[in-house]
PDB file of C-alpha atoms and ligand atoms in Angstrom:
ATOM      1  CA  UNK A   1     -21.487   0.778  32.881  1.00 58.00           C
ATOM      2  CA  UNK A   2     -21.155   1.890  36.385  1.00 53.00           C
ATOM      3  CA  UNK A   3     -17.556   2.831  37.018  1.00 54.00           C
ATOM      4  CA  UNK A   4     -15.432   0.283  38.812  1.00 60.00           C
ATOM      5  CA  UNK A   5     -17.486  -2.754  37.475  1.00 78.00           C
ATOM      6  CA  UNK A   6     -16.089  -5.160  34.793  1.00 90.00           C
ATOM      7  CA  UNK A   7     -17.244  -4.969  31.876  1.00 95.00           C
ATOM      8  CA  UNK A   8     -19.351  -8.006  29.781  1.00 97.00           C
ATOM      9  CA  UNK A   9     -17.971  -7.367  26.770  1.00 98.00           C
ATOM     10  CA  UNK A  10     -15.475  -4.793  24.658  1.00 98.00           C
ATOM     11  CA  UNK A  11     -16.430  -2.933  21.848  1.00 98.00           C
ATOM     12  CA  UNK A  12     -13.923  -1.184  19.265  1.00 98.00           C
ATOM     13  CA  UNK A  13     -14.968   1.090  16.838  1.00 98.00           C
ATOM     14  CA  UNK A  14     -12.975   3.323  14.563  1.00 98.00           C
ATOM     15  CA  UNK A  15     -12.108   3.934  10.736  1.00 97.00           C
ATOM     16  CA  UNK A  16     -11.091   1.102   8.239  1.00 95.00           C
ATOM     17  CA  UNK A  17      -7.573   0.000   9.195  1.00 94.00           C
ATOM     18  CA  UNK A  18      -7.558   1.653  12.694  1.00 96.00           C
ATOM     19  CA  UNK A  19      -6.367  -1.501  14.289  1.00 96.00           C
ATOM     20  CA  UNK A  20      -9.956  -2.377  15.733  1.00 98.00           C
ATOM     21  CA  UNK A  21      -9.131  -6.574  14.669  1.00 97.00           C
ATOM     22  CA  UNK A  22      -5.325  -6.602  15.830  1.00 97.00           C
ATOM     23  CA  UNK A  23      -5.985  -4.534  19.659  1.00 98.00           C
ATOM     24  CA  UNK A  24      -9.074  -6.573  19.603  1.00 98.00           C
ATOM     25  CA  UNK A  25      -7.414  -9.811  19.458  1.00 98.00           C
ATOM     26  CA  UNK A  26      -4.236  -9.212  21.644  1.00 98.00           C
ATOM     27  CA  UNK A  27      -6.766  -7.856  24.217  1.00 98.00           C
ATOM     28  CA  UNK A  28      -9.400 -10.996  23.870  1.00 98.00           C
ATOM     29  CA  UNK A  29      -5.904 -13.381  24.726  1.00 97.00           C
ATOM     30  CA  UNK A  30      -4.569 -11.616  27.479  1.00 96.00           C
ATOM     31  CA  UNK A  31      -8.152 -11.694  29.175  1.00 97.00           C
ATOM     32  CA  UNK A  32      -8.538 -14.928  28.000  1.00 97.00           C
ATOM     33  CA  UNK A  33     -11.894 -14.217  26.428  1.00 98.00           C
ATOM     34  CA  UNK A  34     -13.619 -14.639  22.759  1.00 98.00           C
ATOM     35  CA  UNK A  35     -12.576 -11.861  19.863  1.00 98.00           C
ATOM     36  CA  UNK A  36     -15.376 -11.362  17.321  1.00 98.00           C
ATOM     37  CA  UNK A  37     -15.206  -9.479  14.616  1.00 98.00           C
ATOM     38  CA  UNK A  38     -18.131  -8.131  12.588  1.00 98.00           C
ATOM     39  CA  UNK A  39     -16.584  -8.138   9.227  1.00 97.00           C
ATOM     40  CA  UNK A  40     -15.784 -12.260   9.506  1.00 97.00           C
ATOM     41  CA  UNK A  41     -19.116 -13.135  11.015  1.00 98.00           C
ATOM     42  CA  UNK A  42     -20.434 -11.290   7.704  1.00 98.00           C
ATOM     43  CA  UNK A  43     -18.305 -13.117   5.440  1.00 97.00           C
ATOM     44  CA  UNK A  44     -19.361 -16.410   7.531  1.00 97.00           C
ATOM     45  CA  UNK A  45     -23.551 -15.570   7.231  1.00 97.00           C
ATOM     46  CA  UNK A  46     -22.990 -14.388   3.568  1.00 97.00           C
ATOM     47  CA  UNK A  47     -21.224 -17.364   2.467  1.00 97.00           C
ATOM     48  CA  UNK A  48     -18.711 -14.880  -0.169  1.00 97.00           C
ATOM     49  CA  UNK A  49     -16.311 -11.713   1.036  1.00 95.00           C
ATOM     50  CA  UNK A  50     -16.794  -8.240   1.915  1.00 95.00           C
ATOM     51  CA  UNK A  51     -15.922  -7.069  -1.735  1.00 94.00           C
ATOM     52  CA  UNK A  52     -18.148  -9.492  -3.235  1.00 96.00           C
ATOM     53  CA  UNK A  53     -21.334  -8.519  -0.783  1.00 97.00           C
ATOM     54  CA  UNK A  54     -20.366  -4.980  -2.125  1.00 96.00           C
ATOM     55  CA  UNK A  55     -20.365  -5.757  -5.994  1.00 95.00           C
ATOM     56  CA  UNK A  56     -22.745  -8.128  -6.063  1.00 97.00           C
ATOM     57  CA  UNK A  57     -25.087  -7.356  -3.322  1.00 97.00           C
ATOM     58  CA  UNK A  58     -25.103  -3.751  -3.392  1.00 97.00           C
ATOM     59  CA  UNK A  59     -24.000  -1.514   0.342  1.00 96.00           C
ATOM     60  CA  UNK A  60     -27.687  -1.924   1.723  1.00 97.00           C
ATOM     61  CA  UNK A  61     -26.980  -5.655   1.763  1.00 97.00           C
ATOM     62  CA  UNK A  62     -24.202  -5.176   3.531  1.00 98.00           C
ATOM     63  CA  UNK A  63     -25.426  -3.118   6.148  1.00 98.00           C
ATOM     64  CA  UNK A  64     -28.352  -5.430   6.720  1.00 98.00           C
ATOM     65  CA  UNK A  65     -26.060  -8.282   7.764  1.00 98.00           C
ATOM     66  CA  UNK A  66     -24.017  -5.917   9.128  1.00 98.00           C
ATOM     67  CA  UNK A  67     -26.732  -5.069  11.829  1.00 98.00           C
ATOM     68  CA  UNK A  68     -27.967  -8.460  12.396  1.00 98.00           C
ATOM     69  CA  UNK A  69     -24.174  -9.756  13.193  1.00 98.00           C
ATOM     70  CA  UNK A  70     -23.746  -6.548  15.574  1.00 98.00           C
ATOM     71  CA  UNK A  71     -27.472  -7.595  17.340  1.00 98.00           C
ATOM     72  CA  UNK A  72     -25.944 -10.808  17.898  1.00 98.00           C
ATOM     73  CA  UNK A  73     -22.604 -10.313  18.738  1.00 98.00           C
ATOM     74  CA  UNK A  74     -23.189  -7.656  21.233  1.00 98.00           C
ATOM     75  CA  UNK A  75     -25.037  -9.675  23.674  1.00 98.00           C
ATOM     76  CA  UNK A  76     -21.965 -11.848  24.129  1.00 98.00           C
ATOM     77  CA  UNK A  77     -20.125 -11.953  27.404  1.00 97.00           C
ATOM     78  CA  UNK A  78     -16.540 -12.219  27.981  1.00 98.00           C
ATOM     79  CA  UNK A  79     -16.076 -11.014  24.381  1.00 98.00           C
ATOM     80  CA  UNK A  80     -13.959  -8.013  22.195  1.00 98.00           C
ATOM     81  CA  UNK A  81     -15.767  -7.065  19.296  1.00 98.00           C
ATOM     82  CA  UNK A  82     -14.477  -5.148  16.451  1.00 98.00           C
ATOM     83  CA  UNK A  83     -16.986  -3.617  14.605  1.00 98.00           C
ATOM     84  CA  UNK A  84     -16.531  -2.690  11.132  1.00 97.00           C
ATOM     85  CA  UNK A  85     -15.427   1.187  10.506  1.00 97.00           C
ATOM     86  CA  UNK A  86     -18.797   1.753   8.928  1.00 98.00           C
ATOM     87  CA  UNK A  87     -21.198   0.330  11.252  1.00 98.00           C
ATOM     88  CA  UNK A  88     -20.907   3.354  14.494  1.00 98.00           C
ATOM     89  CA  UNK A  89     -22.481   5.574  12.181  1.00 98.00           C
ATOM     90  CA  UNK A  90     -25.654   3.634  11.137  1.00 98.00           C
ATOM     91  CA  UNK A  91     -28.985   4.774  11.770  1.00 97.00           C
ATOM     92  CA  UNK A  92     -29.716   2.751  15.444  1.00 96.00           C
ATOM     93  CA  UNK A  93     -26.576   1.129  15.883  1.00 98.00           C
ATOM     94  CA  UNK A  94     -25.327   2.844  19.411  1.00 98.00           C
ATOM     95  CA  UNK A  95     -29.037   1.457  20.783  1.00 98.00           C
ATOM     96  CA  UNK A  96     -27.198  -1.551  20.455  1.00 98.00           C
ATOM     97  CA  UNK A  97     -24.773  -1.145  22.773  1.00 98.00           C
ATOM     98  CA  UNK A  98     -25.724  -1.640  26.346  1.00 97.00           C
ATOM     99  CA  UNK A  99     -24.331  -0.249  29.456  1.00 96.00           C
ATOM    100  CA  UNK A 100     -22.388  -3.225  30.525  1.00 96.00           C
ATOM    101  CA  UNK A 101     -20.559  -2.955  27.283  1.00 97.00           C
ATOM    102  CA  UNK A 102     -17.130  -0.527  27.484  1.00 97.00           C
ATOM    103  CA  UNK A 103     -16.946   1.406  23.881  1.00 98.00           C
ATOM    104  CA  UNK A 104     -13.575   2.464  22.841  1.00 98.00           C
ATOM    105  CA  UNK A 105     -12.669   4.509  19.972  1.00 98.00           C
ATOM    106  CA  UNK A 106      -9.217   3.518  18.376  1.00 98.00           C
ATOM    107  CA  UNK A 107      -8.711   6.847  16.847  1.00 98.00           C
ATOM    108  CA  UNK A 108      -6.896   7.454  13.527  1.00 97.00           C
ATOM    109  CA  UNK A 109      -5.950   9.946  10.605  1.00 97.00           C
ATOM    110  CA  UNK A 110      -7.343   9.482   7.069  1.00 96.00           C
ATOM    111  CA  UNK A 111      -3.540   9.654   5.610  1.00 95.00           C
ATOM    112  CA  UNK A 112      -2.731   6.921   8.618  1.00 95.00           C
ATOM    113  CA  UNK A 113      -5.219   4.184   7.640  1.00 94.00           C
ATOM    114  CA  UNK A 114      -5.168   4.733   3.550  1.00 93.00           C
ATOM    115  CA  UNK A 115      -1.272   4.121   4.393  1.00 92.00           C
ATOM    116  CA  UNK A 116      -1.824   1.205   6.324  1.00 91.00           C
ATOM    117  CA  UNK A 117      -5.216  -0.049   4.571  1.00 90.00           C
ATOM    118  CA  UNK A 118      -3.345   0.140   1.144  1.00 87.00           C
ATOM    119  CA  UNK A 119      -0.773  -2.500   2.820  1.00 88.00           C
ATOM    120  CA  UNK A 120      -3.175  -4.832   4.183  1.00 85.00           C
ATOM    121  CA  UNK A 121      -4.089  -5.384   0.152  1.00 79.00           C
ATOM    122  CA  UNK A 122      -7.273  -4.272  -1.448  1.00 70.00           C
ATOM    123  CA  UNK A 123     -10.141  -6.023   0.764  1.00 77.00           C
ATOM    124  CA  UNK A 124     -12.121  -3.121   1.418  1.00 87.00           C
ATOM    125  CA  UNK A 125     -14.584  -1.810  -1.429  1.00 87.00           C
ATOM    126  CA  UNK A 126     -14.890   1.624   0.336  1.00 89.00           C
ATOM    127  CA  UNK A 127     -11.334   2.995  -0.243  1.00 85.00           C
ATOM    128  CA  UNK A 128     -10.906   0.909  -3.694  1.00 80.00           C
ATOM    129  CA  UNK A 129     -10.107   3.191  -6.788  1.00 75.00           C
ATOM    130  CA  UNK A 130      -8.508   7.074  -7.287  1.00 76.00           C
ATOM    131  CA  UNK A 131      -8.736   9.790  -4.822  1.00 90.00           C
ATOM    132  CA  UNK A 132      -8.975   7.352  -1.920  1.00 92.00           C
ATOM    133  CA  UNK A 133      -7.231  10.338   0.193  1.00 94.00           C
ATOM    134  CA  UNK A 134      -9.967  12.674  -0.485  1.00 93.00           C
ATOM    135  CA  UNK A 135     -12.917  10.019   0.049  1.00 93.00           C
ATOM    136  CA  UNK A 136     -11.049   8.291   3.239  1.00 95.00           C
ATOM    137  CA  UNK A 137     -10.987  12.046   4.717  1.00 96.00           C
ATOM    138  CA  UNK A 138     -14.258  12.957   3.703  1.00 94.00           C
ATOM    139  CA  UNK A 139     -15.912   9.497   5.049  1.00 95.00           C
ATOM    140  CA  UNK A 140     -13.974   9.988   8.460  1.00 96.00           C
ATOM    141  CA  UNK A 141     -15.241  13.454   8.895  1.00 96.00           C
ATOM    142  CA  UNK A 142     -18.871  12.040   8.307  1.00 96.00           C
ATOM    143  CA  UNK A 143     -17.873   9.657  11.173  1.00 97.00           C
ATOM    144  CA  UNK A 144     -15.961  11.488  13.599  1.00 97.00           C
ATOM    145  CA  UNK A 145     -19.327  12.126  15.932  1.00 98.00           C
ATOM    146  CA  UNK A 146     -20.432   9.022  15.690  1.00 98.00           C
ATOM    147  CA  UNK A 147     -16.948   7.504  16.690  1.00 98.00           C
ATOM    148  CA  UNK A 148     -17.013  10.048  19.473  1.00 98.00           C
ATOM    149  CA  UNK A 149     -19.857   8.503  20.912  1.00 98.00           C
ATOM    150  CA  UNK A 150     -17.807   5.464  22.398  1.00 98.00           C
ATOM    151  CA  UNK A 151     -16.977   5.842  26.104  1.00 97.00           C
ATOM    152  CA  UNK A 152     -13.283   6.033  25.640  1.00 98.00           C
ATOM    153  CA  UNK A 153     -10.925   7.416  22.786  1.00 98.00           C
ATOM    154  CA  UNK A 154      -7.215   5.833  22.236  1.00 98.00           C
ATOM    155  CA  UNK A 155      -4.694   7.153  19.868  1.00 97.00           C
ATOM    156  CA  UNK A 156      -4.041   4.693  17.855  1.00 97.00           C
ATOM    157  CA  UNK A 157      -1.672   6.088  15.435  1.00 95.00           C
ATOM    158  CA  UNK A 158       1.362   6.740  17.923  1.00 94.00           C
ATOM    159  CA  UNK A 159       0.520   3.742  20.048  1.00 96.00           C
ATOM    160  CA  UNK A 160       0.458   0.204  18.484  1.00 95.00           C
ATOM    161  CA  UNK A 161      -1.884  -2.807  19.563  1.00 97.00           C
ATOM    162  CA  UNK A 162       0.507  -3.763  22.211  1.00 97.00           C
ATOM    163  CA  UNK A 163       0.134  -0.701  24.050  1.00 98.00           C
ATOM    164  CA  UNK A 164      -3.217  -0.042  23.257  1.00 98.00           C
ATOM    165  CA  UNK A 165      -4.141  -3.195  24.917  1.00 98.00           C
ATOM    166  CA  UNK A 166      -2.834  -2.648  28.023  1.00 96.00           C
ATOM    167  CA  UNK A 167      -4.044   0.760  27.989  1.00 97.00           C
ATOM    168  CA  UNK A 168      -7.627  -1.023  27.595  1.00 97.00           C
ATOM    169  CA  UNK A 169      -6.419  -3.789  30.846  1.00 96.00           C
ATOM    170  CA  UNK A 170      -5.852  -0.325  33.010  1.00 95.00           C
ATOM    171  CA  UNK A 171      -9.239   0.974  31.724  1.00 95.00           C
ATOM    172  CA  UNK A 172     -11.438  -2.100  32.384  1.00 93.00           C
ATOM    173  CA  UNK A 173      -9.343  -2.192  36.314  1.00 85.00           C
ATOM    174  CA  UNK A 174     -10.244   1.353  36.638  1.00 82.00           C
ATOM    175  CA  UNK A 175      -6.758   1.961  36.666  1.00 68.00           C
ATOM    176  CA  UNK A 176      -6.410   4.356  33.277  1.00 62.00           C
ATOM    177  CA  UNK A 177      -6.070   7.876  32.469  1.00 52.00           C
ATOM    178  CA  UNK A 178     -10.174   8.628  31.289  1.00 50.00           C
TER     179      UNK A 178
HETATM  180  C1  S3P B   1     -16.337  -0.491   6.137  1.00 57.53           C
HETATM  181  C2  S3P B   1     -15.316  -0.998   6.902  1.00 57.53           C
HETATM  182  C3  S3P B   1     -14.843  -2.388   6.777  1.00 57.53           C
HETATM  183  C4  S3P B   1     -15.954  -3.289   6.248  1.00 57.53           C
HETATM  184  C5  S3P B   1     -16.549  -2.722   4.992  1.00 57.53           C
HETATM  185  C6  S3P B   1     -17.130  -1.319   5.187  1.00 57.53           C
HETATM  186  C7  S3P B   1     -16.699   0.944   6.294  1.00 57.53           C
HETATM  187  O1  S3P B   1     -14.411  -2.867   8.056  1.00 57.53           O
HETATM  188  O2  S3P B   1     -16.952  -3.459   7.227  1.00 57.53           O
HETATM  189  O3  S3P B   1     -15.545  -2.688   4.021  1.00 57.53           O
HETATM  190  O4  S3P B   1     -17.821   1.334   5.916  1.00 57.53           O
HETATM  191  O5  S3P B   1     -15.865   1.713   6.838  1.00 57.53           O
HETATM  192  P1  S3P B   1     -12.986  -2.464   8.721  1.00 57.53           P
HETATM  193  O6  S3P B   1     -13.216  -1.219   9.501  1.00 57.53           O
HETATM  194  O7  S3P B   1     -12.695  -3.624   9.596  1.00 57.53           O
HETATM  195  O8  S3P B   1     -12.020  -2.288   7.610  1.00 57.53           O
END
């Protein structure tokens, strides 16, 4: 993306529970465009949830789709897309994502999204069972450089989706802090 031109589309990326679906969709209504979400258009191709593609499908399964939905959806225009906290740090994935596309990284601790993950209920197979502390911080650090690779970063642990829209509005007007 050259600076100063509008981006096609918006892509979030960050850990499970980093608020990639609620910024996503506040921001897709106040520019009036689509929200897509990778996780639904899964559930939508597989015909059955997340945790069921997991149990019954095995990861690989899910990663498949998981790549096919991201090929798709990021060729959208006037779209935010949320990817799913995994996908960033797939083999290939950031070849994906094209220059017209702005990348932001809604950035999070592991305590912060258990916390907030564990109230959204149990829909997410990777931070099901004991010691979800120690594999949530463990799975971020793994992350972390792939995250980095998006074109912005956003705290997104001391701002809420609110703010971190508009943040995203000044950013896309060329009007934010980089
Ligand atoms: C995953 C994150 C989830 C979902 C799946 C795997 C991950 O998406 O795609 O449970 O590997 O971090 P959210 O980031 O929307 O929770």
């Amino acid at each position: 993306m050259v600076n100063g031109d509008m981006p096609e589309r918006v892509l979030l990326v960050g850990f499970m529970a980093s608020g990639k679906s609620s910024v996503g969709k506040e921001l897709a209504s106040r520019l009036g465009w689509d929200f897509e979400d990778f996780d639904t258009a899964i559930k939508a191709r597989a015909g059955k949830s997340v945790s069921q593609i997991f149990s019954e499908d095995g990861e690989a399964e899910f990663r498949r789709l998981e790549s096919d939905v991201a090929e798709e959806l990021l060729t959208r225009s006037n779209t935010v897309v949320a990817s799913g906290g995994g996908w960033p740090a797939q083999p290939g994935s950031w070849k994906m994502v094209t220059e017209d596309t702005m990348s932001v990284w809604l950035q999070v601790s592991p305590a912060v999204a258990v916390g907030r993950a564990a109230e959204e209920g149990g829909t997410r197979p990777l931070l099901d069972g004991g010691d979800v502390l120690d594999r949530a911080t463990a799975l971020l650090l793994a992350r972390e450089a792939s995250y980095r690779r998006a074109r912005y970063t956003l705290d997104s642990e001391q701002y809420g989706p609110l703010e971190l829209a508009d943040e995203i509005m000044k950013l896309m007007t060329g009007q934010g802090k980089t």
